[in-house]
Amino acid sequence: MEKKRYANPLGSQVLSLPSMVDEQVDYCFSDEVQQSIMTMAEAFDVRKIYITGCGDSIAAAGAMAPVVHRLAGVFQCEMVEPMEFTRFMPASDIGIGEPNSPLVIGISAGGSTSRVVEAMRKANEMGAFTIALTNNGESPVAKEAKRSFVLNTPKMQDDFPGLRSYFASMVGLIAIACRLGRVRNVLPPGSDRVLAESVKAYVHRYAGVLEELDNRMFELAGTWKDLERFDFIGDGKELYSALFAMEKFIECNGVMANYDDAENWCHVGYHIADPESIGTVFFADALSADYGRLQETVRAAAAIKRPVLVITNGEKKDFPEEVQVVRIPGTEPGNEWMQPMMDYAPAALLAGYCCTLAGRKFFNEYDPMAKEYNGSGAYFAEGVRTMKNSKIEIFV
């Protein structure tokens, strides 16, 4: 089979990241943008940060929240699910009481997600400081927030399902953290440029391996394309790469999928019937304290004949011979947190090729081979998919 015939918008986005990263990072870390995020007084005031969003955005929030915490020098920074924040967290739990704190960051690439609008509105009514992280400065989310950080992500044709926007959201969060850290003297002078160049250098490492990864994932998709169930497994920061990969598989293939950590999977996911029919993708960081547990879990999955793919910066010899292992570039010492910025690349390539090789449609509607919407329309019936038209209610 000629791989080029099965190219698709998701895979194209993956392959574009090394050529995109410089423009995205330089923009987010430019003096003009950095100074517009928060004034010095506002940045000094922040004590706690909550980051929220839906879909891809919550994965970006989860992956980057610990990094934002460390770089910004605040007492607390956490990812919070939008429904948890909007409907179940009272002001007394959120910590209202000081000016411009907490900072609530709402991520929405398109800016129309009802729950993120709701989060910004609730935070404003409680007296928090709100920033919309978006690509649409005229969107409802941007207009609701006190400050709008428009990512200005370089456009490309058919850039969906969202992947470049996911990468951009992570860069944006780092840029916000850097602004806070510099103002609060947590980060030394010049650290913003060092950080920006380090992110670019890490992504550029993928330029030399993406073609090989693309070939490997195309080959694997030939045997995985007909699978209808998938598990994605990771621990710590890798849990959110597992979440993002799961989202791309569902969007591209309409399959049943789940994400989990290594411990819980061994207690629950291990027991799902017909294991040989469940594609299982592990995200394994060889430098993490959980690496031994991930190895045990991979061996358990292989022993019950699960089709297994391991995405790792470790060695192939660390895993059973019968599983597929793809090695990704390692990070520089001290920058291990950067791995989730790119480790989803092989899984996203696999998701796109599984779709085109099986003749499926993105979101059950868009045919990436024919480059046209030719689905039944049943999945987008007016008023049924309530993402942008869900009723907004404020519970303070």
PDB file of C-alpha atoms in Angstrom, residues 15-171:
ATOM      1  CA  LEU A  15       4.228  16.113  11.044  1.00  0.00           C
ATOM      2  CA  SER A  16       3.941  19.921  11.020  1.00  0.00           C
ATOM      3  CA  LEU A  17       4.864  20.502  14.670  1.00  0.00           C
ATOM      4  CA  PRO A  18       8.653  20.900  14.245  1.00  0.00           C
ATOM      5  CA  SER A  19       8.092  23.529  11.555  1.00  0.00           C
ATOM      6  CA  MET A  20       5.372  25.271  13.585  1.00  0.00           C
ATOM      7  CA  VAL A  21       7.009  25.414  17.000  1.00  0.00           C
ATOM      8  CA  ASP A  22       9.318  28.384  16.465  1.00  0.00           C
ATOM      9  CA  GLU A  23       6.527  30.707  15.354  1.00  0.00           C
ATOM     10  CA  GLN A  24       4.177  29.603  18.142  1.00  0.00           C
ATOM     11  CA  VAL A  25       6.761  29.856  20.910  1.00  0.00           C
ATOM     12  CA  ASP A  26       8.248  33.140  19.702  1.00  0.00           C
ATOM     13  CA  TYR A  27       4.793  34.697  19.630  1.00  0.00           C
ATOM     14  CA  CYS A  28       3.753  33.461  23.097  1.00  0.00           C
ATOM     15  CA  PHE A  29       7.055  34.534  24.657  1.00  0.00           C
ATOM     16  CA  SER A  30       7.338  37.885  22.886  1.00  0.00           C
ATOM     17  CA  ASP A  31       7.644  40.917  25.167  1.00  0.00           C
ATOM     18  CA  GLU A  32       4.390  42.367  23.858  1.00  0.00           C
ATOM     19  CA  VAL A  33       2.390  39.226  24.605  1.00  0.00           C
ATOM     20  CA  GLN A  34       4.102  38.509  27.925  1.00  0.00           C
ATOM     21  CA  GLN A  35       3.376  41.987  29.242  1.00  0.00           C
ATOM     22  CA  SER A  36      -0.242  41.841  28.099  1.00  0.00           C
ATOM     23  CA  ILE A  37      -1.018  38.654  30.058  1.00  0.00           C
ATOM     24  CA  MET A  38      -1.036  40.344  33.472  1.00  0.00           C
ATOM     25  CA  THR A  39       0.325  43.578  34.871  1.00  0.00           C
ATOM     26  CA  MET A  40       3.073  43.330  37.465  1.00  0.00           C
ATOM     27  CA  ALA A  41       0.618  44.182  40.245  1.00  0.00           C
ATOM     28  CA  GLU A  42      -1.858  41.561  39.069  1.00  0.00           C
ATOM     29  CA  ALA A  43       0.855  38.914  38.822  1.00  0.00           C
ATOM     30  CA  PHE A  44       2.080  39.659  42.351  1.00  0.00           C
ATOM     31  CA  ASP A  45      -1.435  39.171  43.721  1.00  0.00           C
ATOM     32  CA  VAL A  46      -1.969  35.590  42.511  1.00  0.00           C
ATOM     33  CA  ARG A  47      -1.874  32.949  45.246  1.00  0.00           C
ATOM     34  CA  LYS A  48      -3.697  30.037  43.619  1.00  0.00           C
ATOM     35  CA  ILE A  49      -4.393  28.996  40.037  1.00  0.00           C
ATOM     36  CA  TYR A  50      -7.176  26.825  38.627  1.00  0.00           C
ATOM     37  CA  ILE A  51      -7.004  25.682  35.014  1.00  0.00           C
ATOM     38  CA  THR A  52     -10.091  24.316  33.300  1.00  0.00           C
ATOM     39  CA  GLY A  53     -11.408  23.412  29.871  1.00  0.00           C
ATOM     40  CA  CYS A  54     -13.196  20.647  27.988  1.00  0.00           C
ATOM     41  CA  GLY A  55     -11.970  17.792  25.821  1.00  0.00           C
ATOM     42  CA  ASP A  56      -8.401  18.355  24.604  1.00  0.00           C
ATOM     43  CA  SER A  57      -8.155  21.447  26.796  1.00  0.00           C
ATOM     44  CA  ILE A  58      -8.526  19.552  30.066  1.00  0.00           C
ATOM     45  CA  ALA A  59      -5.737  17.191  28.959  1.00  0.00           C
ATOM     46  CA  ALA A  60      -3.480  20.201  28.318  1.00  0.00           C
ATOM     47  CA  ALA A  61      -4.434  21.594  31.728  1.00  0.00           C
ATOM     48  CA  GLY A  62      -3.620  18.328  33.484  1.00  0.00           C
ATOM     49  CA  ALA A  63      -0.293  17.898  31.750  1.00  0.00           C
ATOM     50  CA  MET A  64       0.897  21.430  32.438  1.00  0.00           C
ATOM     51  CA  ALA A  65      -0.599  22.262  35.868  1.00  0.00           C
ATOM     52  CA  PRO A  66       2.399  20.930  37.864  1.00  0.00           C
ATOM     53  CA  VAL A  67       4.760  22.886  35.608  1.00  0.00           C
ATOM     54  CA  VAL A  68       2.743  26.083  35.981  1.00  0.00           C
ATOM     55  CA  HIS A  69       2.806  25.571  39.749  1.00  0.00           C
ATOM     56  CA  ARG A  70       6.593  25.289  39.818  1.00  0.00           C
ATOM     57  CA  LEU A  71       7.368  28.099  37.371  1.00  0.00           C
ATOM     58  CA  ALA A  72       4.821  30.615  38.691  1.00  0.00           C
ATOM     59  CA  GLY A  73       5.731  30.312  42.365  1.00  0.00           C
ATOM     60  CA  VAL A  74       2.148  30.155  43.641  1.00  0.00           C
ATOM     61  CA  PHE A  75       0.863  28.222  46.645  1.00  0.00           C
ATOM     62  CA  GLN A  76      -1.364  25.966  44.556  1.00  0.00           C
ATOM     63  CA  CYS A  77      -2.099  25.218  40.920  1.00  0.00           C
ATOM     64  CA  GLU A  78      -4.450  22.509  39.802  1.00  0.00           C
ATOM     65  CA  MET A  79      -6.444  21.313  36.859  1.00  0.00           C
ATOM     66  CA  VAL A  80     -10.147  21.188  37.666  1.00  0.00           C
ATOM     67  CA  GLU A  81     -12.864  19.603  35.569  1.00  0.00           C
ATOM     68  CA  PRO A  82     -15.284  22.263  34.287  1.00  0.00           C
ATOM     69  CA  MET A  83     -18.394  20.686  35.816  1.00  0.00           C
ATOM     70  CA  GLU A  84     -16.619  20.381  39.150  1.00  0.00           C
ATOM     71  CA  PHE A  85     -15.626  24.041  39.060  1.00  0.00           C
ATOM     72  CA  THR A  86     -18.903  25.471  37.787  1.00  0.00           C
ATOM     73  CA  ARG A  87     -21.470  23.392  39.641  1.00  0.00           C
ATOM     74  CA  PHE A  88     -19.814  21.941  42.739  1.00  0.00           C
ATOM     75  CA  MET A  89     -17.089  24.296  44.020  1.00  0.00           C
ATOM     76  CA  PRO A  90     -18.344  27.092  46.302  1.00  0.00           C
ATOM     77  CA  ALA A  91     -16.392  30.309  46.737  1.00  0.00           C
ATOM     78  CA  SER A  92     -15.255  29.131  50.174  1.00  0.00           C
ATOM     79  CA  ASP A  93     -13.477  26.142  48.601  1.00  0.00           C
ATOM     80  CA  ILE A  94     -11.995  28.126  45.730  1.00  0.00           C
ATOM     81  CA  GLY A  95     -10.330  30.595  48.081  1.00  0.00           C
ATOM     82  CA  ILE A  96     -11.826  33.960  47.212  1.00  0.00           C
ATOM     83  CA  GLY A  97     -10.819  36.845  49.469  1.00  0.00           C
ATOM     84  CA  GLU A  98      -7.643  38.411  48.087  1.00  0.00           C
ATOM     85  CA  PRO A  99      -7.493  40.774  45.096  1.00  0.00           C
ATOM     86  CA  ASN A 100      -6.800  39.104  41.739  1.00  0.00           C
ATOM     87  CA  SER A 101      -6.630  35.666  43.307  1.00  0.00           C
ATOM     88  CA  PRO A 102      -7.231  32.941  42.501  1.00  0.00           C
ATOM     89  CA  LEU A 103      -6.359  33.116  38.842  1.00  0.00           C
ATOM     90  CA  VAL A 104      -8.770  30.994  36.779  1.00  0.00           C
ATOM     91  CA  ILE A 105      -7.563  30.058  33.297  1.00  0.00           C
ATOM     92  CA  GLY A 106     -10.208  28.807  30.883  1.00  0.00           C
ATOM     93  CA  ILE A 107      -8.872  27.014  27.804  1.00  0.00           C
ATOM     94  CA  SER A 108     -11.001  26.868  24.670  1.00  0.00           C
ATOM     95  CA  ALA A 109      -9.392  26.938  21.232  1.00  0.00           C
ATOM     96  CA  GLY A 110     -12.599  27.958  19.453  1.00  0.00           C
ATOM     97  CA  GLY A 111     -13.909  29.885  22.430  1.00  0.00           C
ATOM     98  CA  SER A 112     -17.541  28.806  22.237  1.00  0.00           C
ATOM     99  CA  THR A 113     -17.739  25.987  24.774  1.00  0.00           C
ATOM    100  CA  SER A 114     -20.619  26.720  27.145  1.00  0.00           C
ATOM    101  CA  ARG A 115     -19.022  25.246  30.245  1.00  0.00           C
ATOM    102  CA  VAL A 116     -15.864  27.335  29.838  1.00  0.00           C
ATOM    103  CA  VAL A 117     -17.968  30.468  29.375  1.00  0.00           C
ATOM    104  CA  GLU A 118     -19.755  29.460  32.555  1.00  0.00           C
ATOM    105  CA  ALA A 119     -16.460  28.963  34.400  1.00  0.00           C
ATOM    106  CA  MET A 120     -15.244  32.419  33.410  1.00  0.00           C
ATOM    107  CA  ARG A 121     -18.535  34.026  34.431  1.00  0.00           C
ATOM    108  CA  LYS A 122     -18.693  32.265  37.785  1.00  0.00           C
ATOM    109  CA  ALA A 123     -15.071  33.138  38.556  1.00  0.00           C
ATOM    110  CA  ASN A 124     -15.707  36.781  37.674  1.00  0.00           C
ATOM    111  CA  GLU A 125     -18.789  36.963  39.882  1.00  0.00           C
ATOM    112  CA  MET A 126     -16.784  35.537  42.785  1.00  0.00           C
ATOM    113  CA  GLY A 127     -14.012  38.080  42.341  1.00  0.00           C
ATOM    114  CA  ALA A 128     -11.323  35.873  40.813  1.00  0.00           C
ATOM    115  CA  PHE A 129      -9.028  36.998  38.002  1.00  0.00           C
ATOM    116  CA  THR A 130      -9.844  35.254  34.711  1.00  0.00           C
ATOM    117  CA  ILE A 131      -7.790  34.589  31.594  1.00  0.00           C
ATOM    118  CA  ALA A 132      -9.183  32.988  28.441  1.00  0.00           C
ATOM    119  CA  LEU A 133      -6.591  30.931  26.564  1.00  0.00           C
ATOM    120  CA  THR A 134      -8.006  30.748  23.045  1.00  0.00           C
ATOM    121  CA  ASN A 135      -7.477  31.187  19.323  1.00  0.00           C
ATOM    122  CA  ASN A 136     -10.565  33.347  18.940  1.00  0.00           C
ATOM    123  CA  GLY A 137     -10.394  36.746  20.575  1.00  0.00           C
ATOM    124  CA  GLU A 138     -13.990  37.546  19.565  1.00  0.00           C
ATOM    125  CA  SER A 139     -15.453  34.376  21.072  1.00  0.00           C
ATOM    126  CA  PRO A 140     -17.854  34.146  24.031  1.00  0.00           C
ATOM    127  CA  VAL A 141     -15.118  32.734  26.272  1.00  0.00           C
ATOM    128  CA  ALA A 142     -12.715  35.538  25.373  1.00  0.00           C
ATOM    129  CA  LYS A 143     -15.364  38.200  25.935  1.00  0.00           C
ATOM    130  CA  GLU A 144     -16.355  36.718  29.293  1.00  0.00           C
ATOM    131  CA  ALA A 145     -12.831  36.678  30.718  1.00  0.00           C
ATOM    132  CA  LYS A 146     -11.091  39.710  32.197  1.00  0.00           C
ATOM    133  CA  ARG A 147      -8.060  39.054  30.043  1.00  0.00           C
ATOM    134  CA  SER A 148      -7.815  37.201  26.744  1.00  0.00           C
ATOM    135  CA  PHE A 149      -4.607  35.447  25.682  1.00  0.00           C
ATOM    136  CA  VAL A 150      -5.117  34.805  21.957  1.00  0.00           C
ATOM    137  CA  LEU A 151      -2.621  32.128  20.943  1.00  0.00           C
ATOM    138  CA  ASN A 152      -2.542  33.089  17.276  1.00  0.00           C
ATOM    139  CA  THR A 153      -1.725  29.513  16.293  1.00  0.00           C
ATOM    140  CA  PRO A 154      -0.489  29.338  12.680  1.00  0.00           C
ATOM    141  CA  LYS A 155      -3.274  28.076  10.469  1.00  0.00           C
ATOM    142  CA  MET A 156      -3.038  25.102   8.151  1.00  0.00           C
ATOM    143  CA  GLN A 157      -5.580  23.521   5.857  1.00  0.00           C
ATOM    144  CA  ASP A 158      -7.917  21.032   7.553  1.00  0.00           C
ATOM    145  CA  ASP A 159      -6.350  21.359  11.002  1.00  0.00           C
ATOM    146  CA  PHE A 160      -8.795  19.032  12.717  1.00  0.00           C
ATOM    147  CA  PRO A 161      -9.383  17.105  14.884  1.00  0.00           C
ATOM    148  CA  GLY A 162      -7.544  19.577  17.097  1.00  0.00           C
ATOM    149  CA  LEU A 163      -3.875  18.793  17.631  1.00  0.00           C
ATOM    150  CA  ARG A 164      -1.904  21.933  16.796  1.00  0.00           C
ATOM    151  CA  SER A 165      -4.346  23.784  19.051  1.00  0.00           C
ATOM    152  CA  TYR A 166      -3.596  21.283  21.845  1.00  0.00           C
ATOM    153  CA  PHE A 167       0.125  21.906  21.481  1.00  0.00           C
ATOM    154  CA  ALA A 168      -0.486  25.663  21.400  1.00  0.00           C
ATOM    155  CA  SER A 169      -2.526  25.502  24.613  1.00  0.00           C
ATOM    156  CA  MET A 170       0.401  23.882  26.423  1.00  0.00           C
ATOM    157  CA  VAL A 171       2.780  26.544  25.106  1.00  0.00           C
TER     158      VAL A 171
END
